[in-house]
Amino acid sequence: MKKILILSLLLLSQMVASAQQLEGVYKNGNDSIIFMGDKVSFRITGFAGLSTVQVGEGSYELIENFMLINTTDYPGHKTSYTSQDAISEDTCRVRVVSIDNYPVQGILVESKNSSGKVLNAGVTDSNGSVIFTDFDKIGKITAFAMGYHPITFDFSMGKDYIIKIAENDIIENRTVAFRINIIDDKSFSILLLSDDLKTNKDLEKELTKLNKRASKSNLIEKRFTKELPIFIR
């Protein structure tokens, strides 16, 4: 009888554990959340404002009706830059291009001093360019725009720069918190509570506060459905 009871408890614990383990690809339109063991990668829109796409990956855990994703370094395309000798000694040209090397218009480029104070700023033109003429005090260059991965790098006198800017709001090395409602084994709904959860605080208290704030704002959850595998005969 004792052995049967122990076996029953073990089976029950395994069932509870499996119920808390998501697996496979879940989609909502072009959005997706992919679970592989204790790892997860996501591509979601609509939570950060307008149609901004947020992407990231890392390990996850389910705590009651919350899902926390501890993101790591993002393995996909990220914004980068290269430098070359300046065409003119009187100017610094910063050119912004896409991953496919097409000029990107409308990117805000700022020059800053070594303390981070903005000295000058410009928006890239149809050629993806911004030109700075007063650069004696420049210590850093920053480029950013909604829907793109921002970058900041050190400035060197006598150099022009080419920034290859990546799309999407890349979340890495931060904790993302969702409210999650697991509907059945093939679907769940989520609501983004924070893309930078401060885990050094009282976690339960912080999640409760974020959840109350989201409820008062009448934010809408997004439902994801498991994508079934395609069988080819």
PDB file of C-alpha atoms in Angstrom:
ATOM      1  CA  MET A   1       0.000   0.000   0.000  1.00  0.00           C
ATOM      2  CA  LYS A   2       2.845   2.351   0.908  1.00  0.00           C
ATOM      3  CA  LYS A   3       4.600   1.589  -2.395  1.00  0.00           C
ATOM      4  CA  ILE A   4       1.398   2.291  -4.334  1.00  0.00           C
ATOM      5  CA  LEU A   5       0.967   5.624  -2.532  1.00  0.00           C
ATOM      6  CA  ILE A   6       4.562   6.661  -3.295  1.00  0.00           C
ATOM      7  CA  LEU A   7       4.141   5.653  -6.945  1.00  0.00           C
ATOM      8  CA  SER A   8       0.898   7.628  -7.189  1.00  0.00           C
ATOM      9  CA  LEU A   9       2.556  10.723  -5.739  1.00  0.00           C
ATOM     10  CA  LEU A  10       5.432  10.427  -8.215  1.00  0.00           C
ATOM     11  CA  LEU A  11       3.040  10.122 -11.155  1.00  0.00           C
ATOM     12  CA  LEU A  12       1.028  13.089  -9.885  1.00  0.00           C
ATOM     13  CA  SER A  13       4.162  15.237  -9.547  1.00  0.00           C
ATOM     14  CA  GLN A  14       5.201  14.323 -13.091  1.00  0.00           C
ATOM     15  CA  MET A  15       1.746  15.257 -14.396  1.00  0.00           C
ATOM     16  CA  VAL A  16       1.902  18.625 -12.633  1.00  0.00           C
ATOM     17  CA  ALA A  17       5.420  19.248 -13.976  1.00  0.00           C
ATOM     18  CA  SER A  18       4.401  18.368 -17.533  1.00  0.00           C
ATOM     19  CA  ALA A  19       1.345  20.591 -17.260  1.00  0.00           C
ATOM     20  CA  GLN A  20       3.668  23.475 -16.454  1.00  0.00           C
ATOM     21  CA  GLN A  21       6.004  22.713 -19.371  1.00  0.00           C
ATOM     22  CA  LEU A  22       5.152  24.288 -22.718  1.00  0.00           C
ATOM     23  CA  GLU A  23       6.606  22.858 -25.896  1.00  0.00           C
ATOM     24  CA  GLY A  24       6.450  23.680 -29.601  1.00  0.00           C
ATOM     25  CA  VAL A  25       5.597  26.678 -31.771  1.00  0.00           C
ATOM     26  CA  TYR A  26       2.689  28.947 -30.829  1.00  0.00           C
ATOM     27  CA  LYS A  27       1.523  31.663 -33.243  1.00  0.00           C
ATOM     28  CA  ASN A  28      -0.728  34.693 -33.458  1.00  0.00           C
ATOM     29  CA  GLY A  29      -0.596  35.997 -37.032  1.00  0.00           C
ATOM     30  CA  ASN A  30       3.046  36.902 -37.672  1.00  0.00           C
ATOM     31  CA  ASP A  31       3.870  36.759 -33.969  1.00  0.00           C
ATOM     32  CA  SER A  32       5.405  33.607 -32.554  1.00  0.00           C
ATOM     33  CA  ILE A  33       6.622  32.087 -29.288  1.00  0.00           C
ATOM     34  CA  ILE A  34       8.742  28.939 -29.563  1.00  0.00           C
ATOM     35  CA  PHE A  35       9.360  26.665 -26.564  1.00  0.00           C
ATOM     36  CA  MET A  36      12.205  24.127 -26.602  1.00  0.00           C
ATOM     37  CA  GLY A  37      12.691  22.484 -23.215  1.00  0.00           C
ATOM     38  CA  ASP A  38      13.328  25.285 -20.737  1.00  0.00           C
ATOM     39  CA  LYS A  39      14.296  27.687 -23.545  1.00  0.00           C
ATOM     40  CA  VAL A  40      12.009  30.090 -25.381  1.00  0.00           C
ATOM     41  CA  SER A  41      12.315  32.596 -28.231  1.00  0.00           C
ATOM     42  CA  PHE A  42       9.680  35.182 -29.076  1.00  0.00           C
ATOM     43  CA  ARG A  43       8.614  37.681 -31.706  1.00  0.00           C
ATOM     44  CA  ILE A  44       5.704  39.818 -30.551  1.00  0.00           C
ATOM     45  CA  THR A  45       4.047  43.053 -31.654  1.00  0.00           C
ATOM     46  CA  GLY A  46       1.502  45.423 -30.211  1.00  0.00           C
ATOM     47  CA  PHE A  47       2.759  45.617 -26.634  1.00  0.00           C
ATOM     48  CA  ALA A  48       5.485  48.277 -26.968  1.00  0.00           C
ATOM     49  CA  GLY A  49       3.357  50.798 -28.860  1.00  0.00           C
ATOM     50  CA  LEU A  50       2.333  51.094 -32.506  1.00  0.00           C
ATOM     51  CA  SER A  51       3.575  48.092 -34.506  1.00  0.00           C
ATOM     52  CA  THR A  52       7.000  47.744 -32.905  1.00  0.00           C
ATOM     53  CA  VAL A  53       8.312  44.185 -33.026  1.00  0.00           C
ATOM     54  CA  GLN A  54       9.988  42.923 -29.852  1.00  0.00           C
ATOM     55  CA  VAL A  55      12.285  39.911 -30.101  1.00  0.00           C
ATOM     56  CA  GLY A  56      14.389  37.932 -27.656  1.00  0.00           C
ATOM     57  CA  GLU A  57      15.255  34.515 -26.313  1.00  0.00           C
ATOM     58  CA  GLY A  58      16.343  32.878 -23.087  1.00  0.00           C
ATOM     59  CA  SER A  59      15.180  30.572 -20.324  1.00  0.00           C
ATOM     60  CA  TYR A  60      11.690  30.784 -18.868  1.00  0.00           C
ATOM     61  CA  GLU A  61       9.757  29.862 -15.774  1.00  0.00           C
ATOM     62  CA  LEU A  62       6.056  29.775 -14.921  1.00  0.00           C
ATOM     63  CA  ILE A  63       5.078  31.247 -11.553  1.00  0.00           C
ATOM     64  CA  GLU A  64       1.339  30.903 -10.918  1.00  0.00           C
ATOM     65  CA  ASN A  65      -0.238  32.957 -13.721  1.00  0.00           C
ATOM     66  CA  PHE A  66       2.979  34.693 -14.750  1.00  0.00           C
ATOM     67  CA  MET A  67       5.709  33.734 -17.203  1.00  0.00           C
ATOM     68  CA  LEU A  68       9.198  35.169 -16.718  1.00  0.00           C
ATOM     69  CA  ILE A  69      11.746  35.033 -19.540  1.00  0.00           C
ATOM     70  CA  ASN A  70      15.368  35.676 -18.601  1.00  0.00           C
ATOM     71  CA  THR A  71      16.725  36.836 -21.942  1.00  0.00           C
ATOM     72  CA  THR A  72      20.329  36.209 -22.989  1.00  0.00           C
ATOM     73  CA  ASP A  73      22.422  37.709 -25.807  1.00  0.00           C
ATOM     74  CA  TYR A  74      20.281  37.843 -28.940  1.00  0.00           C
ATOM     75  CA  PRO A  75      21.722  35.577 -31.693  1.00  0.00           C
ATOM     76  CA  GLY A  76      20.027  37.274 -34.650  1.00  0.00           C
ATOM     77  CA  HIS A  77      20.875  40.462 -36.573  1.00  0.00           C
ATOM     78  CA  LYS A  78      21.900  43.367 -34.351  1.00  0.00           C
ATOM     79  CA  THR A  79      22.961  46.893 -35.245  1.00  0.00           C
ATOM     80  CA  SER A  80      26.690  47.273 -35.938  1.00  0.00           C
ATOM     81  CA  TYR A  81      29.042  49.870 -37.388  1.00  0.00           C
ATOM     82  CA  THR A  82      32.269  50.241 -39.321  1.00  0.00           C
ATOM     83  CA  SER A  83      34.585  53.221 -39.703  1.00  0.00           C
ATOM     84  CA  GLN A  84      36.694  54.507 -42.558  1.00  0.00           C
ATOM     85  CA  ASP A  85      38.934  57.499 -43.211  1.00  0.00           C
ATOM     86  CA  ALA A  86      36.879  60.672 -43.464  1.00  0.00           C
ATOM     87  CA  ILE A  87      36.275  62.021 -46.960  1.00  0.00           C
ATOM     88  CA  SER A  88      36.789  65.558 -45.632  1.00  0.00           C
ATOM     89  CA  GLU A  89      38.823  66.718 -42.658  1.00  0.00           C
ATOM     90  CA  ASP A  90      36.119  69.317 -41.927  1.00  0.00           C
ATOM     91  CA  THR A  91      33.199  66.900 -41.608  1.00  0.00           C
ATOM     92  CA  CYS A  92      32.145  63.606 -40.080  1.00  0.00           C
ATOM     93  CA  ARG A  93      29.638  61.719 -42.187  1.00  0.00           C
ATOM     94  CA  VAL A  94      27.452  59.069 -40.576  1.00  0.00           C
ATOM     95  CA  ARG A  95      25.551  56.886 -43.035  1.00  0.00           C
ATOM     96  CA  VAL A  96      22.849  54.459 -41.938  1.00  0.00           C
ATOM     97  CA  VAL A  97      21.997  51.437 -44.080  1.00  0.00           C
ATOM     98  CA  SER A  98      19.813  48.377 -43.664  1.00  0.00           C
ATOM     99  CA  ILE A  99      21.074  44.828 -43.171  1.00  0.00           C
ATOM    100  CA  ASP A 100      20.827  44.556 -46.984  1.00  0.00           C
ATOM    101  CA  ASN A 101      22.886  47.765 -47.439  1.00  0.00           C
ATOM    102  CA  TYR A 102      20.003  50.022 -48.552  1.00  0.00           C
ATOM    103  CA  PRO A 103      20.013  53.599 -47.158  1.00  0.00           C
ATOM    104  CA  VAL A 104      17.594  54.107 -44.262  1.00  0.00           C
ATOM    105  CA  GLN A 105      15.860  57.475 -43.940  1.00  0.00           C
ATOM    106  CA  GLY A 106      14.450  58.920 -40.721  1.00  0.00           C
ATOM    107  CA  ILE A 107      16.994  57.584 -38.194  1.00  0.00           C
ATOM    108  CA  LEU A 108      17.939  60.029 -35.437  1.00  0.00           C
ATOM    109  CA  VAL A 109      21.725  60.352 -35.084  1.00  0.00           C
ATOM    110  CA  GLU A 110      23.160  62.240 -32.110  1.00  0.00           C
ATOM    111  CA  SER A 111      26.675  63.373 -31.273  1.00  0.00           C
ATOM    112  CA  LYS A 112      27.464  63.403 -27.552  1.00  0.00           C
ATOM    113  CA  ASN A 113      30.348  64.447 -25.371  1.00  0.00           C
ATOM    114  CA  SER A 114      32.175  61.952 -23.157  1.00  0.00           C
ATOM    115  CA  SER A 115      29.618  62.536 -20.375  1.00  0.00           C
ATOM    116  CA  GLY A 116      26.680  61.639 -22.613  1.00  0.00           C
ATOM    117  CA  LYS A 117      25.360  65.170 -23.167  1.00  0.00           C
ATOM    118  CA  VAL A 118      23.863  65.680 -26.640  1.00  0.00           C
ATOM    119  CA  LEU A 119      25.856  68.187 -28.677  1.00  0.00           C
ATOM    120  CA  ASN A 120      24.147  67.958 -32.072  1.00  0.00           C
ATOM    121  CA  ALA A 121      21.535  65.797 -33.725  1.00  0.00           C
ATOM    122  CA  GLY A 122      20.227  65.104 -37.203  1.00  0.00           C
ATOM    123  CA  VAL A 123      17.830  62.802 -39.030  1.00  0.00           C
ATOM    124  CA  THR A 124      19.151  60.711 -41.899  1.00  0.00           C
ATOM    125  CA  ASP A 125      18.187  61.929 -45.371  1.00  0.00           C
ATOM    126  CA  SER A 126      17.176  59.881 -48.427  1.00  0.00           C
ATOM    127  CA  ASN A 127      20.783  58.694 -48.726  1.00  0.00           C
ATOM    128  CA  GLY A 128      20.789  57.603 -45.083  1.00  0.00           C
ATOM    129  CA  SER A 129      23.297  60.308 -44.168  1.00  0.00           C
ATOM    130  CA  VAL A 130      23.874  62.858 -41.408  1.00  0.00           C
ATOM    131  CA  ILE A 131      26.875  65.186 -41.475  1.00  0.00           C
ATOM    132  CA  PHE A 132      28.502  66.757 -38.416  1.00  0.00           C
ATOM    133  CA  THR A 133      30.816  69.745 -38.826  1.00  0.00           C
ATOM    134  CA  ASP A 134      31.472  70.744 -35.220  1.00  0.00           C
ATOM    135  CA  PHE A 135      33.098  67.656 -33.736  1.00  0.00           C
ATOM    136  CA  ASP A 136      35.862  68.936 -31.456  1.00  0.00           C
ATOM    137  CA  LYS A 137      33.996  67.802 -28.320  1.00  0.00           C
ATOM    138  CA  ILE A 138      32.334  64.645 -29.682  1.00  0.00           C
ATOM    139  CA  GLY A 139      32.992  61.547 -27.610  1.00  0.00           C
ATOM    140  CA  LYS A 140      30.215  59.232 -28.786  1.00  0.00           C
ATOM    141  CA  ILE A 141      27.732  58.709 -31.625  1.00  0.00           C
ATOM    142  CA  THR A 142      24.218  57.324 -31.052  1.00  0.00           C
ATOM    143  CA  ALA A 143      21.677  56.200 -33.660  1.00  0.00           C
ATOM    144  CA  PHE A 144      18.118  55.118 -32.900  1.00  0.00           C
ATOM    145  CA  ALA A 145      14.493  55.173 -34.046  1.00  0.00           C
ATOM    146  CA  MET A 146      11.322  53.357 -33.046  1.00  0.00           C
ATOM    147  CA  GLY A 147      11.299  49.859 -34.489  1.00  0.00           C
ATOM    148  CA  TYR A 148      15.094  49.618 -34.775  1.00  0.00           C
ATOM    149  CA  HIS A 149      17.885  48.312 -32.569  1.00  0.00           C
ATOM    150  CA  PRO A 150      19.808  51.362 -31.238  1.00  0.00           C
ATOM    151  CA  ILE A 151      23.584  51.694 -31.053  1.00  0.00           C
ATOM    152  CA  THR A 152      26.111  53.918 -29.268  1.00  0.00           C
ATOM    153  CA  PHE A 153      29.836  53.849 -30.001  1.00  0.00           C
ATOM    154  CA  ASP A 154      32.993  55.875 -29.384  1.00  0.00           C
ATOM    155  CA  PHE A 155      33.879  58.635 -31.858  1.00  0.00           C
ATOM    156  CA  SER A 156      37.356  58.995 -33.358  1.00  0.00           C
ATOM    157  CA  MET A 157      38.577  62.150 -35.069  1.00  0.00           C
ATOM    158  CA  GLY A 158      39.164  61.842 -38.816  1.00  0.00           C
ATOM    159  CA  LYS A 159      36.675  58.986 -39.335  1.00  0.00           C
ATOM    160  CA  ASP A 160      33.372  58.579 -41.185  1.00  0.00           C
ATOM    161  CA  TYR A 161      30.969  55.860 -40.087  1.00  0.00           C
ATOM    162  CA  ILE A 162      28.593  53.388 -41.666  1.00  0.00           C
ATOM    163  CA  ILE A 163      25.911  52.017 -39.351  1.00  0.00           C
ATOM    164  CA  LYS A 164      24.186  48.808 -40.422  1.00  0.00           C
ATOM    165  CA  ILE A 165      20.951  49.098 -38.482  1.00  0.00           C
ATOM    166  CA  ALA A 166      18.808  46.103 -37.551  1.00  0.00           C
ATOM    167  CA  GLU A 167      15.052  46.222 -37.310  1.00  0.00           C
ATOM    168  CA  ASN A 168      13.083  45.255 -34.185  1.00  0.00           C
ATOM    169  CA  ASP A 169      13.294  46.122 -30.514  1.00  0.00           C
ATOM    170  CA  ILE A 170      15.833  43.558 -29.337  1.00  0.00           C
ATOM    171  CA  ILE A 171      15.465  42.549 -25.698  1.00  0.00           C
ATOM    172  CA  GLU A 172      18.555  40.923 -24.217  1.00  0.00           C
ATOM    173  CA  ASN A 173      20.020  40.391 -20.762  1.00  0.00           C
ATOM    174  CA  ARG A 174      16.792  41.558 -19.159  1.00  0.00           C
ATOM    175  CA  THR A 175      13.854  39.778 -17.536  1.00  0.00           C
ATOM    176  CA  VAL A 176      10.550  39.956 -19.416  1.00  0.00           C
ATOM    177  CA  ALA A 177       7.336  39.415 -17.465  1.00  0.00           C
ATOM    178  CA  PHE A 178       4.054  38.244 -19.005  1.00  0.00           C
ATOM    179  CA  ARG A 179       0.723  37.461 -17.460  1.00  0.00           C
ATOM    180  CA  ILE A 180      -0.231  34.111 -18.947  1.00  0.00           C
ATOM    181  CA  ASN A 181      -3.513  32.255 -19.100  1.00  0.00           C
ATOM    182  CA  ILE A 182      -3.066  28.656 -20.268  1.00  0.00           C
ATOM    183  CA  ILE A 183      -6.396  27.857 -21.916  1.00  0.00           C
ATOM    184  CA  ASP A 184      -5.683  24.259 -22.915  1.00  0.00           C
ATOM    185  CA  ASP A 185      -2.788  22.152 -24.215  1.00  0.00           C
ATOM    186  CA  LYS A 186      -2.908  23.950 -27.577  1.00  0.00           C
ATOM    187  CA  SER A 187      -3.456  27.613 -26.689  1.00  0.00           C
ATOM    188  CA  PHE A 188      -2.747  30.339 -24.178  1.00  0.00           C
ATOM    189  CA  SER A 189      -3.104  34.104 -23.933  1.00  0.00           C
ATOM    190  CA  ILE A 190      -0.449  36.537 -22.704  1.00  0.00           C
ATOM    191  CA  LEU A 191      -0.109  40.162 -21.724  1.00  0.00           C
ATOM    192  CA  LEU A 192       3.269  41.886 -21.487  1.00  0.00           C
ATOM    193  CA  LEU A 193       3.697  43.421 -18.034  1.00  0.00           C
ATOM    194  CA  SER A 194       7.352  44.495 -18.257  1.00  0.00           C
ATOM    195  CA  ASP A 195      10.288  44.094 -20.637  1.00  0.00           C
ATOM    196  CA  ASP A 196      12.732  44.988 -17.855  1.00  0.00           C
ATOM    197  CA  LEU A 197      11.516  43.409 -14.620  1.00  0.00           C
ATOM    198  CA  LYS A 198      13.650  44.287 -11.600  1.00  0.00           C
ATOM    199  CA  THR A 199      14.161  40.870 -10.030  1.00  0.00           C
ATOM    200  CA  ASN A 200      16.142  42.275  -7.101  1.00  0.00           C
ATOM    201  CA  LYS A 201      12.873  43.588  -5.638  1.00  0.00           C
ATOM    202  CA  ASP A 202      10.139  41.585  -3.887  1.00  0.00           C
ATOM    203  CA  LEU A 203       9.127  39.528  -6.937  1.00  0.00           C
ATOM    204  CA  GLU A 204       5.599  38.655  -5.818  1.00  0.00           C
ATOM    205  CA  LYS A 205       4.860  42.243  -4.822  1.00  0.00           C
ATOM    206  CA  GLU A 206       6.326  43.619  -8.075  1.00  0.00           C
ATOM    207  CA  LEU A 207       4.320  41.228 -10.272  1.00  0.00           C
ATOM    208  CA  THR A 208       1.109  42.021  -8.370  1.00  0.00           C
ATOM    209  CA  LYS A 209       1.705  45.742  -8.843  1.00  0.00           C
ATOM    210  CA  LEU A 210       2.374  45.360 -12.567  1.00  0.00           C
ATOM    211  CA  ASN A 211      -0.687  43.156 -12.989  1.00  0.00           C
ATOM    212  CA  LYS A 212      -2.945  45.697 -11.242  1.00  0.00           C
ATOM    213  CA  ARG A 213      -1.556  48.490 -13.404  1.00  0.00           C
ATOM    214  CA  ALA A 214      -2.233  46.468 -16.571  1.00  0.00           C
ATOM    215  CA  SER A 215      -5.787  45.668 -15.436  1.00  0.00           C
ATOM    216  CA  LYS A 216      -6.554  49.344 -14.782  1.00  0.00           C
ATOM    217  CA  SER A 217      -5.252  50.230 -18.254  1.00  0.00           C
ATOM    218  CA  ASN A 218      -7.614  47.689 -19.876  1.00  0.00           C
ATOM    219  CA  LEU A 219      -4.780  46.232 -21.926  1.00  0.00           C
ATOM    220  CA  ILE A 220      -5.765  43.388 -24.251  1.00  0.00           C
ATOM    221  CA  GLU A 221      -4.187  39.947 -24.081  1.00  0.00           C
ATOM    222  CA  LYS A 222      -2.990  38.174 -27.232  1.00  0.00           C
ATOM    223  CA  ARG A 223      -3.975  34.566 -27.807  1.00  0.00           C
ATOM    224  CA  PHE A 224      -1.424  32.127 -29.221  1.00  0.00           C
ATOM    225  CA  THR A 225      -2.318  28.770 -30.734  1.00  0.00           C
ATOM    226  CA  LYS A 226      -0.013  25.796 -31.138  1.00  0.00           C
ATOM    227  CA  GLU A 227       1.077  25.214 -34.716  1.00  0.00           C
ATOM    228  CA  LEU A 228       0.603  21.585 -35.658  1.00  0.00           C
ATOM    229  CA  PRO A 229       3.426  19.838 -37.546  1.00  0.00           C
ATOM    230  CA  ILE A 230       2.971  19.404 -41.307  1.00  0.00           C
ATOM    231  CA  PHE A 231       3.022  15.795 -42.399  1.00  0.00           C
ATOM    232  CA  ILE A 232       4.289  15.173 -45.940  1.00  0.00           C
ATOM    233  CA  ARG A 233       3.392  11.895 -47.648  1.00  0.00           C
TER     234      ARG A 233
END
